[in-house]
Structure formats: structure tokens, C-alpha cells
Amino acid sequence: MAYTYTITASNSEGGSDAVSQAYILGPALELPLEQTFENEAEMRNRWTILDGNNDTYTWMFYTNLGHSVFGDYEVCAEYIVSPTLGNTEDADEWLISPPVALEAGVEYEVTVSSRCYSVDANSNYAEEPMDIYFGKMNTREAMTEKLGTIKATVNEIDDATGTMAFKLNSVALPVQDEDATRCVGINLVTPLLRSGFLQINAIYIAEKGVYNGVNDIATDAAQATIALNGRTLTIFGDFKAATLYNIQGAAVATATSAIMNLDSLANGVYILNVDGRSFKIAL
């Protein structure tokens, strides 16, 4: 459960209260831990939710904003970053897990299911970085060991739903020499000059491989280049997947070979994503 305490000062003139932040107390949870956001009371009584930079722009829950961005009503933890919204600093938003029980010698990982629609100052698709931390307590001060960074991305369209798919990304937890109780922190650190919308619909902490997360995928197409001749787009270099998106985030074409014919597309600005690398295209 989440607990707070209140300190009250009073004298003949009256009184005033100061309320602490919420602390999640209780026995460590057994793994696997699968945290969705369907039950707000359960989530808030398990996870420590912090606005690290105190700018009042932090995690939101149970809004309908996802429908206007992605076209569906997924229940998520959400964050908006936009210079016009009033953000004055890089994001510093925390989701810290409740204490979980780790068995000695077992390989565990944290997996985040996420998607975003974000662009940088040049209108290229951008990622939303989340640093993963590890500590002995579920407080920000205890998050002393940084394990890695995962990034929410603009993803492919899910054939089953017709909207942007969520992608699983994982980071391994340190293997413990003896049974231990630990907490995992997810720290969103989006740079200020981004503009976009992030959703997390689930967080998993489990033995490695249970939720099929992906660790540090390297692509051979990182150095891929492109050329546009009229409405014929050519991709040079080996690649696994290439998808063209309009500026609303909808996929409009998928490359099945190194040459794409774009005759059917209207004039405008598009983003080509080749194995995670983005190119801006103007027709």
C-alpha cells in the first residue's frame, strides 16, 4: 500500500499541514510482476510516481489523448512533451517499482511496452529515452545503479488493430549472489526541444525471456542511405524493414525491395524509417 504522513503545526492563530510524499510499504512481491494500468488504485498503491524536475508536467493516466494520436483507447501511463505546453526543462519523470523478491543466481529483466509519436526540431521522428535504474528501496534517492537506456519509438502498424503497435524493450537486472529485495526505476529523460506523446501500456519484471523483450538490437542498416529521383525512392545498403509514414504518423508504404514507387502519394512531407533510422522526404 501507499502511505503518507502529515505534520501539523498549530498555535492560537490557527494551523497548517505538511503532507509527505507517498511511500510504498509492505512485503516484497513475488515475480513475475506484470503491471498494466487498468486498475488505477492498484497501480498507485504499488508504484512510486514522481515529477523529478517539479515542473508540474509529468505522468498522466486514463486520458483519451491516445485516441487523437494513435486512434485507439489503450489505458496507459502517458507523457506529453512540447515547448508550447509550458515544459521548461528536460523531462525527469519517474516510475519506481514496489520491492520485488529476487532469487540468488537467477537472471531477471525489466521489460517496458511502449510507443510514441515524437519529432525533433527538424521534424524527423524522434525516440523517447528512458533510463533504467536499480536500488534497494523504492525512492528516487535509492536509485543509484543505472542499468541502461531503452527508447520508445514510432512503430509499425499492428495488422490486428490498424493502429501503431506497442514494442517491448528489455534491460537485464544484475544477478544477485544471495536472495535479495530490490526495486527498479524507470526515468523518462526526454530532451526539452522535442515535441511528442509517449505511452506505456505495461511494465514487466520477470526471469529473462518470459516476456520476449529485446536487448540492444544492432542493425546492419545503420549506415543506409537513400536517393529520391522524381517519385522513385532507392534505399542503398542492406536493410530489414523500411516503412514510409505521413506526418500524422500513419504508415503509407512499406518497402519490399530497395526501390519504392511513390506515384500514388500526395505531395507533402513524409518520414522514411529504415531499421530505426529516419529520413525526411518531400514530394
PDB file of C-alpha atoms in Angstrom:
ATOM      1  CA  MET A   1       0.000   0.000   0.000  1.00  0.00           C
ATOM      2  CA  ALA A   2       0.932   3.659  -0.406  1.00  0.00           C
ATOM      3  CA  TYR A   3       1.264   5.525   2.883  1.00  0.00           C
ATOM      4  CA  THR A   4       1.769   9.215   3.661  1.00  0.00           C
ATOM      5  CA  TYR A   5       2.257  11.059   6.919  1.00  0.00           C
ATOM      6  CA  THR A   6       1.141  14.554   7.885  1.00  0.00           C
ATOM      7  CA  ILE A   7       2.862  17.046  10.174  1.00  0.00           C
ATOM      8  CA  THR A   8       0.533  19.647  11.640  1.00  0.00           C
ATOM      9  CA  ALA A   9       1.683  22.932  13.143  1.00  0.00           C
ATOM     10  CA  SER A  10      -0.823  24.840  15.293  1.00  0.00           C
ATOM     11  CA  ASN A  11      -0.998  27.780  17.642  1.00  0.00           C
ATOM     12  CA  SER A  12      -3.587  30.296  18.800  1.00  0.00           C
ATOM     13  CA  GLU A  13      -3.746  31.792  15.304  1.00  0.00           C
ATOM     14  CA  GLY A  14      -4.643  28.511  13.618  1.00  0.00           C
ATOM     15  CA  GLY A  15      -2.877  25.579  11.997  1.00  0.00           C
ATOM     16  CA  SER A  16      -1.278  24.266   8.831  1.00  0.00           C
ATOM     17  CA  ASP A  17      -0.397  20.836   7.442  1.00  0.00           C
ATOM     18  CA  ALA A  18       2.544  19.467   5.533  1.00  0.00           C
ATOM     19  CA  VAL A  19       1.998  16.106   3.828  1.00  0.00           C
ATOM     20  CA  SER A  20       4.839  13.779   2.859  1.00  0.00           C
ATOM     21  CA  GLN A  21       5.230  12.089  -0.496  1.00  0.00           C
ATOM     22  CA  ALA A  22       3.709   8.620  -0.751  1.00  0.00           C
ATOM     23  CA  TYR A  23       5.842   5.674   0.360  1.00  0.00           C
ATOM     24  CA  ILE A  24       5.030   2.154  -0.808  1.00  0.00           C
ATOM     25  CA  LEU A  25       5.364  -0.191   2.181  1.00  0.00           C
ATOM     26  CA  GLY A  26       4.854  -3.918   2.631  1.00  0.00           C
ATOM     27  CA  PRO A  27       6.433  -7.277   1.837  1.00  0.00           C
ATOM     28  CA  ALA A  28       8.343  -7.785  -1.409  1.00  0.00           C
ATOM     29  CA  LEU A  29       6.234  -9.054  -4.300  1.00  0.00           C
ATOM     30  CA  GLU A  30       6.968 -12.416  -5.858  1.00  0.00           C
ATOM     31  CA  LEU A  31       7.964 -12.450  -9.526  1.00  0.00           C
ATOM     32  CA  PRO A  32       6.868 -12.335 -12.278  1.00  0.00           C
ATOM     33  CA  LEU A  33       5.316  -8.881 -11.828  1.00  0.00           C
ATOM     34  CA  GLU A  34       3.045  -7.748 -14.660  1.00  0.00           C
ATOM     35  CA  GLN A  35       1.863  -4.156 -14.174  1.00  0.00           C
ATOM     36  CA  THR A  36      -0.742  -2.762 -16.507  1.00  0.00           C
ATOM     37  CA  PHE A  37      -2.674   0.442 -15.914  1.00  0.00           C
ATOM     38  CA  GLU A  38      -6.229  -0.905 -15.943  1.00  0.00           C
ATOM     39  CA  ASN A  39      -6.596  -0.542 -12.158  1.00  0.00           C
ATOM     40  CA  GLU A  40      -5.544   2.919 -11.008  1.00  0.00           C
ATOM     41  CA  ALA A  41      -5.790   2.157  -7.287  1.00  0.00           C
ATOM     42  CA  GLU A  42      -3.615  -0.944  -7.620  1.00  0.00           C
ATOM     43  CA  MET A  43      -1.025   0.884  -9.706  1.00  0.00           C
ATOM     44  CA  ARG A  44      -0.792   3.883  -7.366  1.00  0.00           C
ATOM     45  CA  ASN A  45      -0.527   1.610  -4.325  1.00  0.00           C
ATOM     46  CA  ARG A  46       2.383  -0.288  -5.896  1.00  0.00           C
ATOM     47  CA  TRP A  47       4.450   2.226  -7.829  1.00  0.00           C
ATOM     48  CA  THR A  48       6.182   5.431  -6.762  1.00  0.00           C
ATOM     49  CA  ILE A  49       5.265   8.177  -9.264  1.00  0.00           C
ATOM     50  CA  LEU A  50       7.497  11.270  -9.205  1.00  0.00           C
ATOM     51  CA  ASP A  51       7.775  14.574 -11.073  1.00  0.00           C
ATOM     52  CA  GLY A  52      11.544  14.763 -10.736  1.00  0.00           C
ATOM     53  CA  ASN A  53      12.015  18.294 -12.097  1.00  0.00           C
ATOM     54  CA  ASN A  54       8.933  19.671 -10.290  1.00  0.00           C
ATOM     55  CA  ASP A  55       7.641  21.421 -13.400  1.00  0.00           C
ATOM     56  CA  THR A  56       4.076  20.031 -12.919  1.00  0.00           C
ATOM     57  CA  TYR A  57       4.259  18.278 -16.319  1.00  0.00           C
ATOM     58  CA  THR A  58       4.521  14.595 -15.501  1.00  0.00           C
ATOM     59  CA  TRP A  59       2.851  11.208 -15.972  1.00  0.00           C
ATOM     60  CA  MET A  60      -0.840  11.168 -16.757  1.00  0.00           C
ATOM     61  CA  PHE A  61      -3.199   8.205 -16.553  1.00  0.00           C
ATOM     62  CA  TYR A  62      -6.587   7.323 -18.027  1.00  0.00           C
ATOM     63  CA  THR A  63      -6.887  10.149 -20.562  1.00  0.00           C
ATOM     64  CA  ASN A  64      -8.383   9.901 -24.054  1.00  0.00           C
ATOM     65  CA  LEU A  65      -5.447  11.667 -25.691  1.00  0.00           C
ATOM     66  CA  GLY A  66      -4.208   8.428 -27.218  1.00  0.00           C
ATOM     67  CA  HIS A  67      -7.260   8.281 -29.447  1.00  0.00           C
ATOM     68  CA  SER A  68      -6.396  11.576 -31.140  1.00  0.00           C
ATOM     69  CA  VAL A  69      -2.752  10.486 -31.623  1.00  0.00           C
ATOM     70  CA  PHE A  70      -2.983   6.746 -32.289  1.00  0.00           C
ATOM     71  CA  GLY A  71      -6.670   6.167 -32.974  1.00  0.00           C
ATOM     72  CA  ASP A  72      -7.370   3.785 -30.078  1.00  0.00           C
ATOM     73  CA  TYR A  73      -8.217   3.881 -26.386  1.00  0.00           C
ATOM     74  CA  GLU A  74      -5.355   1.980 -24.738  1.00  0.00           C
ATOM     75  CA  VAL A  75      -5.130   2.523 -20.966  1.00  0.00           C
ATOM     76  CA  CYS A  76      -1.589   3.762 -20.370  1.00  0.00           C
ATOM     77  CA  ALA A  77       0.866   5.850 -18.455  1.00  0.00           C
ATOM     78  CA  GLU A  78       1.302   8.878 -20.724  1.00  0.00           C
ATOM     79  CA  TYR A  79       3.566  11.885 -21.086  1.00  0.00           C
ATOM     80  CA  ILE A  80       3.368  14.949 -23.325  1.00  0.00           C
ATOM     81  CA  VAL A  81       6.470  16.918 -24.181  1.00  0.00           C
ATOM     82  CA  SER A  82       6.044  20.178 -26.047  1.00  0.00           C
ATOM     83  CA  PRO A  83       7.742  23.582 -25.812  1.00  0.00           C
ATOM     84  CA  THR A  84       4.330  25.208 -26.340  1.00  0.00           C
ATOM     85  CA  LEU A  85       2.803  23.335 -23.421  1.00  0.00           C
ATOM     86  CA  GLY A  86       4.998  25.045 -20.852  1.00  0.00           C
ATOM     87  CA  ASN A  87       7.751  22.487 -20.282  1.00  0.00           C
ATOM     88  CA  THR A  88      10.856  24.391 -19.220  1.00  0.00           C
ATOM     89  CA  GLU A  89      13.333  21.554 -18.651  1.00  0.00           C
ATOM     90  CA  ASP A  90      14.280  18.138 -19.942  1.00  0.00           C
ATOM     91  CA  ALA A  91      11.857  15.500 -18.654  1.00  0.00           C
ATOM     92  CA  ASP A  92      12.744  13.868 -15.320  1.00  0.00           C
ATOM     93  CA  GLU A  93       9.728  11.664 -14.644  1.00  0.00           C
ATOM     94  CA  TRP A  94       9.942   8.518 -12.512  1.00  0.00           C
ATOM     95  CA  LEU A  95       8.025   5.254 -12.194  1.00  0.00           C
ATOM     96  CA  ILE A  96       9.645   3.186  -9.409  1.00  0.00           C
ATOM     97  CA  SER A  97       8.534  -0.378  -8.788  1.00  0.00           C
ATOM     98  CA  PRO A  98       7.467  -1.830  -5.459  1.00  0.00           C
ATOM     99  CA  PRO A  99      10.028  -4.052  -3.732  1.00  0.00           C
ATOM    100  CA  VAL A 100      10.374  -7.381  -5.564  1.00  0.00           C
ATOM    101  CA  ALA A 101      11.977 -10.618  -4.381  1.00  0.00           C
ATOM    102  CA  LEU A 102      14.977 -11.785  -6.428  1.00  0.00           C
ATOM    103  CA  GLU A 103      16.355 -15.298  -6.060  1.00  0.00           C
ATOM    104  CA  ALA A 104      20.103 -15.815  -5.948  1.00  0.00           C
ATOM    105  CA  GLY A 105      21.689 -16.760  -9.268  1.00  0.00           C
ATOM    106  CA  VAL A 106      18.564 -16.133 -11.388  1.00  0.00           C
ATOM    107  CA  GLU A 107      18.690 -13.839 -14.449  1.00  0.00           C
ATOM    108  CA  TYR A 108      15.869 -11.280 -14.375  1.00  0.00           C
ATOM    109  CA  GLU A 109      14.976  -8.372 -16.652  1.00  0.00           C
ATOM    110  CA  VAL A 110      12.597  -5.435 -16.760  1.00  0.00           C
ATOM    111  CA  THR A 111      10.534  -5.073 -19.938  1.00  0.00           C
ATOM    112  CA  VAL A 112       8.646  -1.928 -20.970  1.00  0.00           C
ATOM    113  CA  SER A 113       5.866  -1.993 -23.569  1.00  0.00           C
ATOM    114  CA  SER A 114       5.744   1.434 -25.210  1.00  0.00           C
ATOM    115  CA  ARG A 115       5.115   3.543 -28.287  1.00  0.00           C
ATOM    116  CA  CYS A 116       5.453   7.220 -29.118  1.00  0.00           C
ATOM    117  CA  TYR A 117       4.783   9.812 -31.763  1.00  0.00           C
ATOM    118  CA  SER A 118       7.561  12.341 -31.321  1.00  0.00           C
ATOM    119  CA  VAL A 119       9.568  14.604 -33.609  1.00  0.00           C
ATOM    120  CA  ASP A 120      12.711  16.663 -33.164  1.00  0.00           C
ATOM    121  CA  ALA A 121      13.331  20.272 -34.160  1.00  0.00           C
ATOM    122  CA  ASN A 122      13.883  19.170 -37.783  1.00  0.00           C
ATOM    123  CA  SER A 123      10.547  17.295 -37.931  1.00  0.00           C
ATOM    124  CA  ASN A 124      12.303  13.917 -38.005  1.00  0.00           C
ATOM    125  CA  TYR A 125      10.810  11.115 -35.965  1.00  0.00           C
ATOM    126  CA  ALA A 126      12.450  11.003 -32.550  1.00  0.00           C
ATOM    127  CA  GLU A 127      12.767   8.471 -29.735  1.00  0.00           C
ATOM    128  CA  GLU A 128      11.692   8.909 -26.115  1.00  0.00           C
ATOM    129  CA  PRO A 129      14.606   7.739 -23.893  1.00  0.00           C
ATOM    130  CA  MET A 130      14.003   6.053 -20.535  1.00  0.00           C
ATOM    131  CA  ASP A 131      16.934   5.283 -18.217  1.00  0.00           C
ATOM    132  CA  ILE A 132      16.570   2.114 -16.148  1.00  0.00           C
ATOM    133  CA  TYR A 133      17.792   2.139 -12.537  1.00  0.00           C
ATOM    134  CA  PHE A 134      18.152  -0.407  -9.733  1.00  0.00           C
ATOM    135  CA  GLY A 135      18.181   0.082  -5.968  1.00  0.00           C
ATOM    136  CA  LYS A 136      17.394  -1.306  -2.522  1.00  0.00           C
ATOM    137  CA  MET A 137      14.350   0.925  -1.858  1.00  0.00           C
ATOM    138  CA  ASN A 138      11.544   2.427  -3.891  1.00  0.00           C
ATOM    139  CA  THR A 139      12.702   6.020  -3.548  1.00  0.00           C
ATOM    140  CA  ARG A 140      14.460   8.274  -6.018  1.00  0.00           C
ATOM    141  CA  GLU A 141      17.464   8.576  -3.698  1.00  0.00           C
ATOM    142  CA  ALA A 142      17.908   4.791  -3.674  1.00  0.00           C
ATOM    143  CA  MET A 143      18.037   4.549  -7.479  1.00  0.00           C
ATOM    144  CA  THR A 144      21.831   4.558  -7.510  1.00  0.00           C
ATOM    145  CA  GLU A 145      22.680   1.951 -10.168  1.00  0.00           C
ATOM    146  CA  LYS A 146      21.940   2.824 -13.793  1.00  0.00           C
ATOM    147  CA  LEU A 147      21.467  -0.350 -15.848  1.00  0.00           C
ATOM    148  CA  GLY A 148      20.884   1.042 -19.335  1.00  0.00           C
ATOM    149  CA  THR A 149      18.538   3.037 -21.540  1.00  0.00           C
ATOM    150  CA  ILE A 150      15.532   1.912 -23.552  1.00  0.00           C
ATOM    151  CA  LYS A 151      13.782   4.041 -26.140  1.00  0.00           C
ATOM    152  CA  ALA A 152      10.148   4.305 -27.105  1.00  0.00           C
ATOM    153  CA  THR A 153       9.864   4.602 -30.878  1.00  0.00           C
ATOM    154  CA  VAL A 154       7.445   5.247 -33.712  1.00  0.00           C
ATOM    155  CA  ASN A 155       6.446   1.656 -34.500  1.00  0.00           C
ATOM    156  CA  GLU A 156       4.855  -0.328 -37.310  1.00  0.00           C
ATOM    157  CA  ILE A 157       1.088  -0.508 -37.690  1.00  0.00           C
ATOM    158  CA  ASP A 158      -0.445  -3.522 -35.935  1.00  0.00           C
ATOM    159  CA  ASP A 159      -2.363  -5.502 -38.553  1.00  0.00           C
ATOM    160  CA  ALA A 160      -4.880  -6.699 -35.956  1.00  0.00           C
ATOM    161  CA  THR A 161      -5.879  -3.225 -34.753  1.00  0.00           C
ATOM    162  CA  GLY A 162      -4.885  -0.900 -37.591  1.00  0.00           C
ATOM    163  CA  THR A 163      -3.101   1.397 -35.123  1.00  0.00           C
ATOM    164  CA  MET A 164       0.507   1.789 -34.027  1.00  0.00           C
ATOM    165  CA  ALA A 165       1.819  -1.308 -32.247  1.00  0.00           C
ATOM    166  CA  PHE A 166       3.479  -1.287 -28.832  1.00  0.00           C
ATOM    167  CA  LYS A 167       7.075  -2.531 -28.765  1.00  0.00           C
ATOM    168  CA  LEU A 168       8.761  -4.492 -25.971  1.00  0.00           C
ATOM    169  CA  ASN A 169      12.233  -3.423 -24.861  1.00  0.00           C
ATOM    170  CA  SER A 170      14.169  -5.084 -22.036  1.00  0.00           C
ATOM    171  CA  VAL A 171      17.131  -4.410 -19.777  1.00  0.00           C
ATOM    172  CA  ALA A 172      18.789  -7.125 -17.685  1.00  0.00           C
ATOM    173  CA  LEU A 173      18.913  -6.832 -13.892  1.00  0.00           C
ATOM    174  CA  PRO A 174      22.120  -7.663 -12.013  1.00  0.00           C
ATOM    175  CA  VAL A 175      22.275 -11.297 -10.917  1.00  0.00           C
ATOM    176  CA  GLN A 176      22.268 -11.494  -7.114  1.00  0.00           C
ATOM    177  CA  ASP A 177      24.728 -13.611  -5.115  1.00  0.00           C
ATOM    178  CA  GLU A 178      22.038 -14.253  -2.490  1.00  0.00           C
ATOM    179  CA  ASP A 179      18.288 -13.781  -2.221  1.00  0.00           C
ATOM    180  CA  ALA A 180      17.532 -10.048  -2.191  1.00  0.00           C
ATOM    181  CA  THR A 181      14.779  -7.433  -2.236  1.00  0.00           C
ATOM    182  CA  ARG A 182      15.257  -4.742  -4.866  1.00  0.00           C
ATOM    183  CA  CYS A 183      13.347  -2.048  -6.796  1.00  0.00           C
ATOM    184  CA  VAL A 184      13.507  -0.962 -10.440  1.00  0.00           C
ATOM    185  CA  GLY A 185      13.195   2.668 -11.572  1.00  0.00           C
ATOM    186  CA  ILE A 186      12.130   3.951 -14.999  1.00  0.00           C
ATOM    187  CA  ASN A 187      13.288   7.538 -15.540  1.00  0.00           C
ATOM    188  CA  LEU A 188      11.948   9.361 -18.615  1.00  0.00           C
ATOM    189  CA  VAL A 189      14.581  11.891 -19.761  1.00  0.00           C
ATOM    190  CA  THR A 190      13.160  13.331 -22.988  1.00  0.00           C
ATOM    191  CA  PRO A 191      15.112  16.442 -24.125  1.00  0.00           C
ATOM    192  CA  LEU A 192      13.168  19.701 -23.921  1.00  0.00           C
ATOM    193  CA  LEU A 193      13.158  20.589 -27.614  1.00  0.00           C
ATOM    194  CA  ARG A 194      11.186  17.501 -28.618  1.00  0.00           C
ATOM    195  CA  SER A 195       7.510  17.546 -29.404  1.00  0.00           C
ATOM    196  CA  GLY A 196       5.531  14.409 -28.898  1.00  0.00           C
ATOM    197  CA  PHE A 197       3.446  11.936 -26.966  1.00  0.00           C
ATOM    198  CA  LEU A 198       4.584   8.765 -25.164  1.00  0.00           C
ATOM    199  CA  GLN A 199       2.510   5.811 -23.928  1.00  0.00           C
ATOM    200  CA  ILE A 200       3.482   2.837 -21.735  1.00  0.00           C
ATOM    201  CA  ASN A 201       0.782   0.188 -21.504  1.00  0.00           C
ATOM    202  CA  ALA A 202       2.644  -2.411 -19.430  1.00  0.00           C
ATOM    203  CA  ILE A 203       5.778  -3.000 -17.365  1.00  0.00           C
ATOM    204  CA  TYR A 204       7.071  -6.486 -16.601  1.00  0.00           C
ATOM    205  CA  ILE A 205       9.721  -7.712 -14.165  1.00  0.00           C
ATOM    206  CA  ALA A 206      10.419 -11.412 -14.625  1.00  0.00           C
ATOM    207  CA  GLU A 207      13.001 -14.053 -15.404  1.00  0.00           C
ATOM    208  CA  LYS A 208      14.853 -13.376 -18.637  1.00  0.00           C
ATOM    209  CA  GLY A 209      12.858 -14.226 -21.757  1.00  0.00           C
ATOM    210  CA  VAL A 210       9.437 -14.608 -20.112  1.00  0.00           C
ATOM    211  CA  TYR A 211       8.012 -11.530 -21.846  1.00  0.00           C
ATOM    212  CA  ASN A 212      10.147 -11.712 -25.003  1.00  0.00           C
ATOM    213  CA  GLY A 213      11.835  -8.365 -24.594  1.00  0.00           C
ATOM    214  CA  VAL A 214      14.557  -7.207 -26.971  1.00  0.00           C
ATOM    215  CA  ASN A 215      18.015  -6.295 -25.686  1.00  0.00           C
ATOM    216  CA  ASP A 216      20.189  -3.847 -27.608  1.00  0.00           C
ATOM    217  CA  ILE A 217      19.323  -4.820 -31.178  1.00  0.00           C
ATOM    218  CA  ALA A 218      22.030  -3.748 -33.639  1.00  0.00           C
ATOM    219  CA  THR A 219      21.083  -3.336 -37.295  1.00  0.00           C
ATOM    220  CA  ASP A 220      23.286  -3.600 -40.341  1.00  0.00           C
ATOM    221  CA  ALA A 221      21.323  -0.758 -41.926  1.00  0.00           C
ATOM    222  CA  ALA A 222      22.572   1.920 -39.520  1.00  0.00           C
ATOM    223  CA  GLN A 223      24.542   3.414 -42.409  1.00  0.00           C
ATOM    224  CA  ALA A 224      21.809   3.019 -45.039  1.00  0.00           C
ATOM    225  CA  THR A 225      21.437   5.903 -47.476  1.00  0.00           C
ATOM    226  CA  ILE A 226      18.624   6.908 -49.799  1.00  0.00           C
ATOM    227  CA  ALA A 227      18.101   8.771 -53.060  1.00  0.00           C
ATOM    228  CA  LEU A 228      14.883  10.286 -54.419  1.00  0.00           C
ATOM    229  CA  ASN A 229      14.651  10.694 -58.196  1.00  0.00           C
ATOM    230  CA  GLY A 230      11.264  12.196 -59.021  1.00  0.00           C
ATOM    231  CA  ARG A 231       8.915   9.749 -57.295  1.00  0.00           C
ATOM    232  CA  THR A 232      11.279   6.795 -57.299  1.00  0.00           C
ATOM    233  CA  LEU A 233      12.908   6.198 -53.914  1.00  0.00           C
ATOM    234  CA  THR A 234      16.015   3.997 -53.722  1.00  0.00           C
ATOM    235  CA  ILE A 235      17.485   2.583 -50.499  1.00  0.00           C
ATOM    236  CA  PHE A 236      21.189   1.743 -50.633  1.00  0.00           C
ATOM    237  CA  GLY A 237      22.592  -0.861 -48.272  1.00  0.00           C
ATOM    238  CA  ASP A 238      21.171  -3.980 -46.656  1.00  0.00           C
ATOM    239  CA  PHE A 239      18.084  -3.442 -44.522  1.00  0.00           C
ATOM    240  CA  LYS A 240      15.441  -5.499 -42.746  1.00  0.00           C
ATOM    241  CA  ALA A 241      12.436  -3.159 -42.828  1.00  0.00           C
ATOM    242  CA  ALA A 242      11.641   0.198 -44.399  1.00  0.00           C
ATOM    243  CA  THR A 243       8.340   1.993 -43.873  1.00  0.00           C
ATOM    244  CA  LEU A 244       7.167   5.397 -45.075  1.00  0.00           C
ATOM    245  CA  TYR A 245       4.983   7.446 -42.707  1.00  0.00           C
ATOM    246  CA  ASN A 246       2.991  10.626 -43.256  1.00  0.00           C
ATOM    247  CA  ILE A 247       3.336  13.446 -40.743  1.00  0.00           C
ATOM    248  CA  GLN A 248       0.252  12.179 -38.887  1.00  0.00           C
ATOM    249  CA  GLY A 249       2.175   9.001 -38.054  1.00  0.00           C
ATOM    250  CA  ALA A 250       0.268   6.637 -40.353  1.00  0.00           C
ATOM    251  CA  ALA A 251       2.216   4.132 -42.458  1.00  0.00           C
ATOM    252  CA  VAL A 252       1.565   4.799 -46.166  1.00  0.00           C
ATOM    253  CA  ALA A 253       4.059   2.445 -47.838  1.00  0.00           C
ATOM    254  CA  THR A 254       6.342  -0.455 -46.954  1.00  0.00           C
ATOM    255  CA  ALA A 255       9.448  -1.357 -48.918  1.00  0.00           C
ATOM    256  CA  THR A 256       9.587  -4.928 -50.234  1.00  0.00           C
ATOM    257  CA  SER A 257      12.715  -4.172 -52.257  1.00  0.00           C
ATOM    258  CA  ALA A 258      15.365  -1.470 -52.479  1.00  0.00           C
ATOM    259  CA  ILE A 259      13.203   0.603 -54.877  1.00  0.00           C
ATOM    260  CA  MET A 260       9.888   2.207 -53.902  1.00  0.00           C
ATOM    261  CA  ASN A 261       7.497   3.822 -56.379  1.00  0.00           C
ATOM    262  CA  LEU A 262       5.728   6.753 -54.724  1.00  0.00           C
ATOM    263  CA  ASP A 263       3.466   7.784 -57.624  1.00  0.00           C
ATOM    264  CA  SER A 264       0.302   7.142 -55.611  1.00  0.00           C
ATOM    265  CA  LEU A 265       1.196   9.531 -52.781  1.00  0.00           C
ATOM    266  CA  ALA A 266       0.037  13.123 -52.465  1.00  0.00           C
ATOM    267  CA  ASN A 267       2.515  15.989 -52.314  1.00  0.00           C
ATOM    268  CA  GLY A 268       3.806  16.632 -48.839  1.00  0.00           C
ATOM    269  CA  VAL A 269       6.415  15.722 -46.221  1.00  0.00           C
ATOM    270  CA  TYR A 270       6.995  12.079 -45.265  1.00  0.00           C
ATOM    271  CA  ILE A 271       9.319  10.197 -42.923  1.00  0.00           C
ATOM    272  CA  LEU A 272      11.088   7.038 -44.096  1.00  0.00           C
ATOM    273  CA  ASN A 273      12.155   4.710 -41.276  1.00  0.00           C
ATOM    274  CA  VAL A 274      14.842   2.180 -42.233  1.00  0.00           C
ATOM    275  CA  ASP A 275      15.552  -0.223 -39.364  1.00  0.00           C
ATOM    276  CA  GLY A 276      15.213   2.595 -36.827  1.00  0.00           C
ATOM    277  CA  ARG A 277      16.956   5.337 -38.809  1.00  0.00           C
ATOM    278  CA  SER A 278      14.729   8.171 -40.063  1.00  0.00           C
ATOM    279  CA  PHE A 279      14.919  10.202 -43.268  1.00  0.00           C
ATOM    280  CA  LYS A 280      12.770  13.197 -44.159  1.00  0.00           C
ATOM    281  CA  ILE A 281      11.316  13.139 -47.699  1.00  0.00           C
ATOM    282  CA  ALA A 282       9.475  15.931 -49.504  1.00  0.00           C
ATOM    283  CA  LEU A 283       7.291  15.157 -52.517  1.00  0.00           C
TER     284      LEU A 283
END
